[in-house]
CSV table of C-alpha atoms in Angstrom, one decimal:
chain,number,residue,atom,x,y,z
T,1,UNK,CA,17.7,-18.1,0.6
T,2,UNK,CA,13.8,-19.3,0.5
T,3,UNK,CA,12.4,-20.3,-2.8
T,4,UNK,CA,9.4,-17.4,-3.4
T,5,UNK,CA,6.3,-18.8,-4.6
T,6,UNK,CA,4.1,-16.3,-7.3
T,7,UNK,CA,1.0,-16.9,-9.2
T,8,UNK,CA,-1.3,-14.8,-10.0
T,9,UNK,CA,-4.8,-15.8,-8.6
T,10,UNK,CA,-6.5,-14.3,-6.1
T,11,UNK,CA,-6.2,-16.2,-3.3
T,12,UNK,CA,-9.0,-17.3,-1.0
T,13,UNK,CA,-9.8,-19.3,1.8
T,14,UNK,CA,-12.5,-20.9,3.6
T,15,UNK,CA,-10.9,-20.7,7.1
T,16,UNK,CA,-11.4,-24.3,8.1
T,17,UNK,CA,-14.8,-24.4,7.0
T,18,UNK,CA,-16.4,-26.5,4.5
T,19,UNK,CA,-17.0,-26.0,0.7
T,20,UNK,CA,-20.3,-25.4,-0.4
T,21,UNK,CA,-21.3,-24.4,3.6
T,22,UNK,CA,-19.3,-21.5,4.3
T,23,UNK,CA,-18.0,-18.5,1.8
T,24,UNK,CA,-14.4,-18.3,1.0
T,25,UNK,CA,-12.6,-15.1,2.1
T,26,UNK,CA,-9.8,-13.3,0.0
T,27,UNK,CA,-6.2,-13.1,1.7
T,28,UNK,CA,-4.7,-9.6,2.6
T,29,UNK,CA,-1.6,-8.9,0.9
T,30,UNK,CA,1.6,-6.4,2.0
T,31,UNK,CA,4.2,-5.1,0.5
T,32,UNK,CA,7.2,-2.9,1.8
T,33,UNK,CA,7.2,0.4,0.5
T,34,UNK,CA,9.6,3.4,0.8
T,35,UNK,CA,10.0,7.1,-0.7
T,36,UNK,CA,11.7,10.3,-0.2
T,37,UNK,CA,9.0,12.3,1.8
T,38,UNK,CA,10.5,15.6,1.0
T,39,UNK,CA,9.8,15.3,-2.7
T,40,UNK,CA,7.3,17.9,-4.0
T,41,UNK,CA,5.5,16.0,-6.6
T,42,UNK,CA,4.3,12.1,-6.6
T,43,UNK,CA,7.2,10.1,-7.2
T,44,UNK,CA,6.8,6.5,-7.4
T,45,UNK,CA,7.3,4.3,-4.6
T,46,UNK,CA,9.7,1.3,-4.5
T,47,UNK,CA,9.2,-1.8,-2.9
T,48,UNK,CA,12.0,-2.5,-0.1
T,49,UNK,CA,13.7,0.3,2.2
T,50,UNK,CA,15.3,2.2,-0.8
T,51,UNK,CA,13.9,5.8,-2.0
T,52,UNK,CA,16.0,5.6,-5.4
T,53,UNK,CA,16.2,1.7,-6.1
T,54,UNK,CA,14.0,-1.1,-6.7
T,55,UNK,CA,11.2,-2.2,-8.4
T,56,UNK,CA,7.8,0.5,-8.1
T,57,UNK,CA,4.5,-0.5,-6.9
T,58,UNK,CA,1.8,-1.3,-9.1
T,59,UNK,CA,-1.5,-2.7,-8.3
T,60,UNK,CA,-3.8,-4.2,-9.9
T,61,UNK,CA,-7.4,-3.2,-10.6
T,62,UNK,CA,-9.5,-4.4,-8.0
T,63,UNK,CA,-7.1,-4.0,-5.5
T,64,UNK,CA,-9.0,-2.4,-2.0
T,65,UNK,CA,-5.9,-0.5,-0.2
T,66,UNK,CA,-6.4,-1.2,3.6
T,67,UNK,CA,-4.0,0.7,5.5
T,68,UNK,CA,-0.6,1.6,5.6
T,69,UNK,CA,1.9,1.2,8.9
T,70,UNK,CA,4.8,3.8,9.3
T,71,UNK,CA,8.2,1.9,10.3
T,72,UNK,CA,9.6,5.4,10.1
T,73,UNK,CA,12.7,7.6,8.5
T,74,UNK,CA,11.7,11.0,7.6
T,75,UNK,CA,13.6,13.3,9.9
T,76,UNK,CA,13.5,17.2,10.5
T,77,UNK,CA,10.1,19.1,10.6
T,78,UNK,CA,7.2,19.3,13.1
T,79,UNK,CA,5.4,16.1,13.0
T,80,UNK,CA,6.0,15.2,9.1
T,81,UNK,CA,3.5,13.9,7.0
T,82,UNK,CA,3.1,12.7,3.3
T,83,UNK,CA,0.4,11.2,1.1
T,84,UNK,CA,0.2,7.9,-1.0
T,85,UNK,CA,-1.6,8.0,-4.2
T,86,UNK,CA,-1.2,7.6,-8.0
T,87,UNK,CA,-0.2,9.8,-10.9
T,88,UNK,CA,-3.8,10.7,-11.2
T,89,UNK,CA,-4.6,11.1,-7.8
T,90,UNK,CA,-1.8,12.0,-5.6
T,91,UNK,CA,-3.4,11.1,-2.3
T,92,UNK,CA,-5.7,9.0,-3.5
T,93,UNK,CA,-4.7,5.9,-1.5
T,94,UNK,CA,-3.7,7.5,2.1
T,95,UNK,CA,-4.0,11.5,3.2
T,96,UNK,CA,-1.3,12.8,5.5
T,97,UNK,CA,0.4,9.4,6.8
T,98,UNK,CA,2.3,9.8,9.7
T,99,UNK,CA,6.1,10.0,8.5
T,100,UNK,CA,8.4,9.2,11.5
T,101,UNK,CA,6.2,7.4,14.1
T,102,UNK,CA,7.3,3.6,14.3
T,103,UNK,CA,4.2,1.6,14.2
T,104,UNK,CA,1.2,4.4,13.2
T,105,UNK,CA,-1.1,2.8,11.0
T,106,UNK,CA,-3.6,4.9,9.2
T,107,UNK,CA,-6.4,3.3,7.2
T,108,UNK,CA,-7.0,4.2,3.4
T,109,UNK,CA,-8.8,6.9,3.3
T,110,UNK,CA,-8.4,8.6,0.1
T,111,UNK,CA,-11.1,8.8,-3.4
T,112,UNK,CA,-9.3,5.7,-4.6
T,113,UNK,CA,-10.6,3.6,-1.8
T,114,UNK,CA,-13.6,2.1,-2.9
T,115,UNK,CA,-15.7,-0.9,-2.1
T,116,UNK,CA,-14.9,-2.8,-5.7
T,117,UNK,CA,-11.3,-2.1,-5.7
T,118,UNK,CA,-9.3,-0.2,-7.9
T,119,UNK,CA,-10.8,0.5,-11.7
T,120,UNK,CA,-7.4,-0.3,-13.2
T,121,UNK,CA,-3.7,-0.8,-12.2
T,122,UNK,CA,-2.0,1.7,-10.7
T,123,UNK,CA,1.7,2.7,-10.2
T,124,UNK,CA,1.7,3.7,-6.5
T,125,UNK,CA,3.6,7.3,-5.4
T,126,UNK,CA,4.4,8.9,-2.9
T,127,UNK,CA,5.0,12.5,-1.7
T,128,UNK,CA,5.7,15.2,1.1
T,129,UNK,CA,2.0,15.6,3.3
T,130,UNK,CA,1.0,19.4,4.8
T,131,UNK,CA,3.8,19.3,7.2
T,132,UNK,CA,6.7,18.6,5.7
T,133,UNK,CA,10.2,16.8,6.6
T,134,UNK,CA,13.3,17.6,6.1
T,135,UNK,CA,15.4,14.6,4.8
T,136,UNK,CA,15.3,11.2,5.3
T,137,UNK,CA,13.5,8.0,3.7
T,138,UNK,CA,10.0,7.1,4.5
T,139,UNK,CA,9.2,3.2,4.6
T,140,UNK,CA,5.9,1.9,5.4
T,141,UNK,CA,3.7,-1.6,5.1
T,142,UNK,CA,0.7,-1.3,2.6
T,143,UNK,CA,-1.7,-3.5,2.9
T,144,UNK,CA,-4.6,-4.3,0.6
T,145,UNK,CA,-6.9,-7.2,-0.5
T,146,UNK,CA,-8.5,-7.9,-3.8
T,147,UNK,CA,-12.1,-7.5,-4.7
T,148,UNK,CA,-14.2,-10.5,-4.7
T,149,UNK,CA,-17.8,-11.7,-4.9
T,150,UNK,CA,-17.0,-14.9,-2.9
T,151,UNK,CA,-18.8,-17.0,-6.0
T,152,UNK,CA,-16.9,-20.9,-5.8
């Protein structure tokens, strides 16, 4: 198994271009997510393809949530949704995410999107939508980027 390599900087890069000439952009980071979308109240997500195991999800303040890709797994129900949130705001990252459609992507859209990021860290949950399923796990690719004035 690969080494993993963590800091924690935001990281940033000028794209090729020079110092000084061009302004550095921050990189987007993703992280595998998965949840029971059957559960009633905001339960918090873990990272990998387990509902019940793993380590949860917390970002850190001014984190900007970008969007977040269904791989699939909730089963049963007429087109099955659930929302991605925080304790505080339970769909305050994504409102009614696809649940069982490989490949949907939905951007964030929720009151915890906003142009400077996140105010503080948040443990990330998830939880059934409007049109609920039945059973299964729901795992999904969140993406997000950190805030950054672009100052060298």
């Amino acid at each position: 198994e690969m080494a993993n390599t963590t800091f924690q900087g935001v990281v940033r890069s000028y794209g090729g271009g020079s110092k000084g000439t061009h302004t550095p952009g921050v990189m987007t980071q993703s992280v595998q997510i998965s949840f029971d979308p059957t559960e009633s109240s905001a339960t918090n997500v873990r990272i990998g393809t387990s509902a019940s195991s793993g380590k949860t999800l917390v970002l850190p303040a001014g984190a900007i949530p970008i969007s977040i890709m269904t791989i699939g797994g909730a089963t049963g129900g007429t087109n099955p949704t659930v929302d991605i949130g925080t304790s505080a705001d339970d769909d305050g990252l994504f409102n009614e995410v696809d649940a069982d459609t490989k490949g949907t992507v939905k951007g964030a859209d929720g009151a915890l999107a906003v142009a400077g990021g996140l105010a503080a860290d948040a443990t990330v949950t998830g939880k059934v939508g409007s049109s609920a399923a039945t059973g299964g796990t729901f795992t999904g690719i969140l993406t997000y980027a950190m805030a950054n004035n672009g100052v060298e």
